[in-house]
């Protein structure tokens, strides 16, 4: 895929391609809402700021906001609020804005934005298998409707709808993190066994697959404190990524969640966090929150994959690349 | 030079080295011809001070050097270049962390950074600098900030040498110091040249089991109360205490893994206090992938410390003995100010020694060149000592080069066949 920088705002907003892409994104979201609504989910509006947010990973920095003299954060992910919201509703979703000051080297990966949206889903009492099935059905439903209803838009964007034949033809496969590491090493890529699959490694795996697949069982130490650690296999997390084929890479991350107070505090220490910072959340957890599983699907990344775009910034009206001053 | 003092530390000798450089390594030249020189016996309770460096009679490595050079080697043939926690260094020393203490914040931090850069040695920037002094971008004040130190170092360091290590403690995690540095344009050149690392501060030498402590004014105490414990009034000041942090083997292991995961282009350093389980902790750190493990002996520390903590923690020599042959890059700090002590810790397994109080005093003596002259004196001493031990690079020293009086350590003699 050829990488280019975003043009000036007028050129970007008035281009035919942008209009097609954002129209397609509108349809993706509408179909996702319809799908989730039909399955009994309630859409809630996500918080934008809070005293704490997802600590994130891979070196991304949070944005501090002065909230009447208190240091608040823009949401990097509303995961903690999703867990808390299950006190009121058992199946929820957000279309949530996130801001992450990603490291500068991600500015030209074609995959990173400093400001993006997630379709955030959380299900009380669900297992990882439950939400993997849900996510697979959701993606298949949305893609099927796009292929059926918006073939002209795909054609205008130069996207061959035949690219989705495999996706629509069967279940997504699963690949454990350990197997992925082994595969990458056999291919000569020096992937750490303790870390997330790096961006280059992820692209290699993505290009080797014809339909999306789930990368599961990340090692502890590679993800946040809220991804639940396996009871039967300590050191392995009950989490997953959804990887798109054709080199598009990760679309979505999710997991079963830790909900036990003692385990969460311990995991916070293991991830270098100061539990005092999370007081409101820990107060809720101490009094009890539902067990749950869920995921966050990157709206712009999903749009990019379906539309077959070179870069994720093409899937947003006002692209903000890491470190690039832009409107 | 300010009124900076370091009681219990050979302050005058350090300042003399900062003023005179290599000349301070020898007795005063004016005494030559009128004095008789020779050893004096000194008893020291300090394990490392009481130990002696013991040159051998037979020196096979000198023969190797002789063959290489085609002439008899001298002390000037000793190369002090080494690798410290993934960074190339001109000397087997690095600038230890000074945190947000007042003495480091009053211009000395930046002056020390610039001189460490000139020397081409790694520099550790201490905990709490960002929460207390700020990062220094987006129009904020610059004095004492992280950015001021980064810039001072980066402007002076030669290509291919040195590196910056940014420490973070529990409270720093709230300020996201590592994330801030990793995503900051001012650190890009360090990252691109492989000269940035992050140090997980597990503890410190002078007050093992406690977190960092500073004295702040009552007005500052109010603004810091949301981050730190500021509950003890001492005279007209208030004690600000950091958390010591909570570690188990699994917490340490996972924190290191998370550092490697989140900051793949930065090195990982771990600073350990002189705890009784220091060997286990070092093993866990290396096994989890730490590029360097620093052990801060109980003799270390430049910050505010309770008087009762004098006899708390293992002496550095005991820490090194317990660790034995290190499984990775081991660094040692605590009262480092002259060559024999540095050479002893190198021989006992350390790759390099950290300069803390000595560096602050040297910079205080001369903000422009005090640390550079001090390091020149130290380098000359190390060359003389290594040469005397029949070695020509710092990582060639072994425990056989050190003798602890009163112990019956069997010495494996090296004999040329």
Tab-separated table of N, CA, C and O in Angstrom, chain A residues 139-212:
chain	number	residue	atom	x	y	z
A	139	UNK	N	-19.138	-8.153	12.472
A	139	UNK	CA	-18.317	-7.796	11.302
A	139	UNK	C	-18.926	-8.392	10.030
A	139	UNK	O	-19.051	-7.710	9.000
A	140	UNK	N	-19.344	-9.652	10.100
A	140	UNK	CA	-19.915	-10.301	8.917
A	140	UNK	C	-21.199	-9.599	8.494
A	140	UNK	O	-21.436	-9.372	7.297
A	141	UNK	N	-22.026	-9.247	9.476
A	141	UNK	CA	-23.288	-8.569	9.160
A	141	UNK	C	-23.026	-7.246	8.446
A	141	UNK	O	-23.614	-6.960	7.396
A	142	UNK	N	-22.135	-6.455	9.015
A	142	UNK	CA	-21.881	-5.128	8.452
A	142	UNK	C	-21.276	-5.249	7.053
A	142	UNK	O	-21.708	-4.569	6.110
A	143	UNK	N	-20.315	-6.144	6.896
A	143	UNK	CA	-19.676	-6.294	5.582
A	143	UNK	C	-20.680	-6.819	4.552
A	143	UNK	O	-20.724	-6.352	3.403
A	144	UNK	N	-21.511	-7.774	4.972
A	144	UNK	CA	-22.511	-8.312	4.045
A	144	UNK	C	-23.442	-7.201	3.560
A	144	UNK	O	-23.732	-7.093	2.363
A	145	UNK	N	-23.873	-6.348	4.482
A	145	UNK	CA	-24.796	-5.281	4.081
A	145	UNK	C	-24.124	-4.267	3.180
A	145	UNK	O	-24.734	-3.716	2.279
A	146	UNK	N	-22.854	-4.040	3.431
A	146	UNK	CA	-22.122	-3.112	2.566
A	146	UNK	C	-21.988	-3.702	1.161
A	146	UNK	O	-22.239	-3.024	0.156
A	147	UNK	N	-21.638	-4.955	1.091
A	147	UNK	CA	-21.480	-5.605	-0.221
A	147	UNK	C	-22.813	-5.613	-0.971
A	147	UNK	O	-22.872	-5.346	-2.184
A	148	UNK	N	-23.894	-5.876	-0.215
A	148	UNK	CA	-25.208	-5.963	-0.860
A	148	UNK	C	-25.769	-4.603	-1.238
A	148	UNK	O	-26.381	-4.439	-2.290
A	149	UNK	N	-25.548	-3.612	-0.360
A	149	UNK	CA	-26.230	-2.324	-0.551
A	149	UNK	C	-25.338	-1.228	-1.102
A	149	UNK	O	-25.841	-0.205	-1.561
A	150	UNK	N	-24.035	-1.380	-0.986
A	150	UNK	CA	-23.160	-0.261	-1.343
A	150	UNK	C	-22.049	-0.708	-2.290
A	150	UNK	O	-20.939	-0.203	-2.249
A	151	UNK	N	-22.422	-1.657	-3.165
A	151	UNK	CA	-21.439	-2.142	-4.125
A	151	UNK	C	-20.924	-1.029	-5.025
A	151	UNK	O	-19.745	-1.022	-5.419
A	152	UNK	N	-21.800	-0.056	-5.317
A	152	UNK	CA	-21.379	1.056	-6.181
A	152	UNK	C	-20.316	1.911	-5.493
A	152	UNK	O	-19.370	2.395	-6.135
A	153	UNK	N	-20.467	2.070	-4.176
A	153	UNK	CA	-19.465	2.866	-3.442
A	153	UNK	C	-18.130	2.120	-3.422
A	153	UNK	O	-17.068	2.714	-3.650
A	154	UNK	N	-18.176	0.825	-3.152
A	154	UNK	CA	-16.938	0.034	-3.165
A	154	UNK	C	-16.275	0.123	-4.538
A	154	UNK	O	-15.055	0.298	-4.649
A	155	UNK	N	-17.090	0.039	-5.561
A	155	UNK	CA	-16.541	0.094	-6.919
A	155	UNK	C	-15.904	1.459	-7.188
A	155	UNK	O	-14.809	1.546	-7.758
A	156	UNK	N	-16.598	2.489	-6.739
A	156	UNK	CA	-16.049	3.842	-6.946
A	156	UNK	C	-14.720	4.016	-6.219
A	156	UNK	O	-13.850	4.772	-6.661
A	157	UNK	N	-14.581	3.293	-5.103
A	157	UNK	CA	-13.328	3.386	-4.333
A	157	UNK	C	-12.275	2.409	-4.847
A	157	UNK	O	-11.156	2.375	-4.326
A	158	UNK	N	-12.654	1.627	-5.832
A	158	UNK	CA	-11.699	0.673	-6.399
A	158	UNK	C	-11.525	-0.561	-5.540
A	158	UNK	O	-10.543	-1.292	-5.679
A	159	UNK	N	-12.491	-0.819	-4.647
A	159	UNK	CA	-12.413	-1.974	-3.758
A	159	UNK	C	-13.180	-3.130	-4.370
A	159	UNK	O	-14.403	-3.019	-4.606
A	160	UNK	N	-12.498	-4.239	-4.596
A	160	UNK	CA	-13.135	-5.424	-5.164
A	160	UNK	C	-13.954	-6.106	-4.079
A	160	UNK	O	-13.403	-6.560	-3.078
A	161	UNK	N	-15.262	-6.173	-4.280
A	161	UNK	CA	-16.098	-6.784	-3.232
A	161	UNK	C	-15.809	-8.283	-3.089
A	161	UNK	O	-16.185	-8.897	-2.104
A	162	UNK	N	-15.121	-8.843	-4.082
A	162	UNK	CA	-14.700	-10.243	-3.959
A	162	UNK	C	-13.703	-10.454	-2.832
A	162	UNK	O	-13.480	-11.581	-2.387
A	163	UNK	N	-13.109	-9.357	-2.352
A	163	UNK	CA	-12.154	-9.453	-1.238
A	163	UNK	C	-12.811	-9.990	0.025
A	163	UNK	O	-12.121	-10.448	0.940
A	164	UNK	N	-14.164	-9.937	0.068
A	164	UNK	CA	-14.862	-10.338	1.294
A	164	UNK	C	-15.489	-11.728	1.197
A	164	UNK	O	-16.221	-12.136	2.087
A	165	UNK	N	-15.224	-12.406	0.110
A	165	UNK	CA	-15.840	-13.726	-0.082
A	165	UNK	C	-15.455	-14.671	1.056
A	165	UNK	O	-16.309	-15.350	1.634
A	166	UNK	N	-14.173	-14.719	1.366
A	166	UNK	CA	-13.729	-15.602	2.458
A	166	UNK	C	-14.304	-15.165	3.795
A	166	UNK	O	-14.705	-15.996	4.614
A	167	UNK	N	-14.319	-13.856	4.011
A	167	UNK	CA	-14.849	-13.342	5.287
A	167	UNK	C	-16.292	-13.800	5.485
A	167	UNK	O	-16.691	-14.228	6.577
A	168	UNK	N	-17.070	-13.716	4.425
A	168	UNK	CA	-18.489	-14.039	4.538
A	168	UNK	C	-18.744	-15.548	4.433
A	168	UNK	O	-19.851	-15.994	4.673
A	169	UNK	N	-17.697	-16.291	4.120
A	169	UNK	CA	-17.894	-17.710	3.848
A	169	UNK	C	-17.624	-18.642	5.018
A	169	UNK	O	-17.782	-19.852	4.884
A	170	UNK	N	-17.212	-18.140	6.143
A	170	UNK	CA	-16.935	-19.059	7.247
A	170	UNK	C	-16.442	-18.342	8.484
A	170	UNK	O	-16.286	-17.115	8.492
A	171	UNK	N	-16.208	-19.176	9.518
A	171	UNK	CA	-15.790	-18.608	10.801
A	171	UNK	C	-14.358	-18.068	10.715
A	171	UNK	O	-13.545	-18.556	9.933
A	172	UNK	N	-14.097	-17.052	11.510
A	172	UNK	CA	-12.743	-16.516	11.597
A	172	UNK	C	-11.877	-17.518	12.367
A	172	UNK	O	-12.325	-18.116	13.340
A	173	UNK	N	-10.642	-17.668	11.953
A	173	UNK	CA	-9.763	-18.590	12.661
A	173	UNK	C	-9.196	-17.970	13.934
A	173	UNK	O	-9.391	-16.790	14.217
A	174	UNK	N	-8.510	-18.800	14.692
A	174	UNK	CA	-7.843	-18.313	15.910
A	174	UNK	C	-6.375	-18.700	15.870
A	174	UNK	O	-6.023	-19.808	15.435
A	175	UNK	N	-5.561	-17.803	16.333
A	175	UNK	CA	-4.117	-18.040	16.376
A	175	UNK	C	-3.642	-17.584	17.755
A	175	UNK	O	-3.888	-16.430	18.146
A	176	UNK	N	-2.980	-18.477	18.478
A	176	UNK	CA	-2.500	-18.050	19.804
A	176	UNK	C	-1.273	-17.142	19.635
A	176	UNK	O	-0.543	-17.244	18.634
A	177	UNK	N	-1.069	-16.298	20.620
A	177	UNK	CA	0.097	-15.412	20.593
A	177	UNK	C	1.377	-16.235	20.484
A	177	UNK	O	2.277	-15.898	19.705
A	178	UNK	N	1.437	-17.331	21.236
A	178	UNK	CA	2.663	-18.152	21.230
A	178	UNK	C	2.927	-18.706	19.836
A	178	UNK	O	4.066	-18.715	19.358
A	179	UNK	N	1.871	-19.163	19.164
A	179	UNK	CA	2.034	-19.694	17.806
A	179	UNK	C	2.419	-18.580	16.841
A	179	UNK	O	3.249	-18.781	15.935
A	180	UNK	N	1.818	-17.411	17.029
A	180	UNK	CA	2.160	-16.274	16.164
A	180	UNK	C	3.636	-15.913	16.307
A	180	UNK	O	4.320	-15.643	15.309
A	181	UNK	N	4.135	-15.933	17.543
A	181	UNK	CA	5.550	-15.628	17.779
A	181	UNK	C	6.425	-16.653	17.058
A	181	UNK	O	7.395	-16.315	16.374
A	182	UNK	N	6.041	-17.919	17.225
A	182	UNK	CA	6.802	-19.002	16.595
A	182	UNK	C	6.805	-18.837	15.071
A	182	UNK	O	7.853	-18.945	14.415
A	183	UNK	N	5.639	-18.548	14.502
A	183	UNK	CA	5.526	-18.376	13.044
A	183	UNK	C	6.405	-17.233	12.567
A	183	UNK	O	7.133	-17.350	11.572
A	184	UNK	N	6.338	-16.116	13.285
A	184	UNK	CA	7.120	-14.941	12.867
A	184	UNK	C	8.616	-15.234	12.947
A	184	UNK	O	9.384	-14.829	12.069
A	185	UNK	N	9.017	-15.932	13.987
A	185	UNK	CA	10.442	-16.245	14.127
A	185	UNK	C	10.898	-17.174	13.004
A	185	UNK	O	11.995	-17.023	12.480
A	186	UNK	N	10.026	-18.116	12.654
A	186	UNK	CA	10.372	-19.012	11.534
A	186	UNK	C	10.517	-18.220	10.233
A	186	UNK	O	11.268	-18.602	9.339
A	187	UNK	N	9.771	-17.126	10.137
A	187	UNK	CA	9.853	-16.284	8.944
A	187	UNK	C	10.989	-15.267	9.033
A	187	UNK	O	11.131	-14.402	8.162
A	188	UNK	N	11.755	-15.341	10.128
A	188	UNK	CA	12.906	-14.451	10.258
A	188	UNK	C	12.606	-13.129	10.918
A	188	UNK	O	13.452	-12.232	10.945
A	189	UNK	N	11.383	-12.992	11.460
A	189	UNK	CA	11.040	-11.740	12.143
A	189	UNK	C	11.291	-11.907	13.647
A	189	UNK	O	10.706	-12.800	14.268
A	190	UNK	N	12.129	-11.059	14.252
A	190	UNK	CA	12.502	-11.250	15.667
A	190	UNK	C	11.432	-10.757	16.637
A	190	UNK	O	11.564	-9.707	17.257
A	191	UNK	N	10.372	-11.507	16.806
A	191	UNK	CA	9.262	-11.098	17.664
A	191	UNK	C	9.514	-11.534	19.111
A	191	UNK	O	9.838	-12.697	19.363
A	192	UNK	N	9.366	-10.582	20.052
A	192	UNK	CA	9.493	-10.922	21.470
A	192	UNK	C	8.325	-11.791	21.909
A	192	UNK	O	7.176	-11.534	21.545
A	193	UNK	N	8.620	-12.798	22.718
A	193	UNK	CA	7.566	-13.681	23.219
A	193	UNK	C	6.780	-13.043	24.356
A	193	UNK	O	5.684	-13.492	24.693
A	194	UNK	N	7.322	-11.976	24.951
A	194	UNK	CA	6.672	-11.341	26.099
A	194	UNK	C	5.837	-10.127	25.717
A	194	UNK	O	5.132	-9.570	26.553
A	195	UNK	N	5.972	-9.685	24.473
A	195	UNK	CA	5.363	-8.405	24.095
A	195	UNK	C	4.239	-8.598	23.091
A	195	UNK	O	4.036	-9.695	22.552
A	196	UNK	N	3.526	-7.501	22.862
A	196	UNK	CA	2.536	-7.511	21.801
A	196	UNK	C	3.229	-7.800	20.478
A	196	UNK	O	4.404	-7.495	20.301
A	197	UNK	N	2.465	-8.370	19.536
A	197	UNK	CA	3.017	-8.565	18.195
A	197	UNK	C	3.317	-7.163	17.648
A	197	UNK	O	2.437	-6.301	17.620
A	198	UNK	N	4.551	-6.916	17.251
A	198	UNK	CA	4.884	-5.558	16.807
A	198	UNK	C	4.222	-5.260	15.466
A	198	UNK	O	3.677	-6.140	14.810
A	199	UNK	N	4.304	-3.995	15.067
A	199	UNK	CA	3.514	-3.584	13.902
A	199	UNK	C	3.960	-4.293	12.636
A	199	UNK	O	3.144	-4.681	11.818
A	200	UNK	N	5.254	-4.476	12.503
A	200	UNK	CA	5.752	-5.160	11.309
A	200	UNK	C	5.306	-6.619	11.323
A	200	UNK	O	4.869	-7.165	10.302
A	201	UNK	N	5.378	-7.250	12.511
A	201	UNK	CA	4.968	-8.646	12.634
A	201	UNK	C	3.486	-8.817	12.353
A	201	UNK	O	3.061	-9.791	11.719
A	202	UNK	N	2.721	-7.869	12.841
A	202	UNK	CA	1.276	-7.922	12.629
A	202	UNK	C	0.943	-7.836	11.136
A	202	UNK	O	0.056	-8.541	10.639
A	203	UNK	N	1.659	-6.964	10.425
A	203	UNK	CA	1.436	-6.826	8.980
A	203	UNK	C	1.784	-8.135	8.262
A	203	UNK	O	1.070	-8.559	7.351
A	204	UNK	N	2.865	-8.788	8.703
A	204	UNK	CA	3.263	-10.064	8.080
A	204	UNK	C	2.153	-11.096	8.255
A	204	UNK	O	1.730	-11.749	7.301
A	205	UNK	N	1.643	-11.215	9.492
A	205	UNK	CA	0.575	-12.192	9.754
A	205	UNK	C	-0.686	-11.839	8.980
A	205	UNK	O	-1.365	-12.705	8.431
A	206	UNK	N	-0.978	-10.546	8.955
A	206	UNK	CA	-2.182	-10.083	8.273
A	206	UNK	C	-2.140	-10.428	6.792
A	206	UNK	O	-3.139	-10.869	6.207
A	207	UNK	N	-0.995	-10.260	6.184
A	207	UNK	CA	-0.873	-10.525	4.742
A	207	UNK	C	-0.967	-12.012	4.418
A	207	UNK	O	-1.276	-12.382	3.289
A	208	UNK	N	-0.708	-12.854	5.416
A	208	UNK	CA	-0.739	-14.302	5.158
A	208	UNK	C	-2.145	-14.891	5.272
A	208	UNK	O	-2.328	-16.096	5.086
A	209	UNK	N	-3.124	-14.060	5.634
A	209	UNK	CA	-4.469	-14.586	5.831
A	209	UNK	C	-5.446	-14.020	4.781
A	209	UNK	O	-5.297	-12.882	4.340
A	210	UNK	N	-6.446	-14.852	4.444
A	210	UNK	CA	-7.439	-14.436	3.450
A	210	UNK	C	-8.698	-13.883	4.116
A	210	UNK	O	-9.502	-13.210	3.470
A	211	UNK	N	-8.908	-14.209	5.374
A	211	UNK	CA	-10.073	-13.657	6.084
A	211	UNK	C	-9.613	-13.192	7.464
A	211	UNK	O	-8.537	-13.593	7.921
A	212	UNK	N	-10.386	-12.343	8.113
A	212	UNK	CA	-9.967	-11.881	9.445
A	212	UNK	C	-9.757	-13.067	10.382
A	212	UNK	O	-10.368	-14.124	10.213
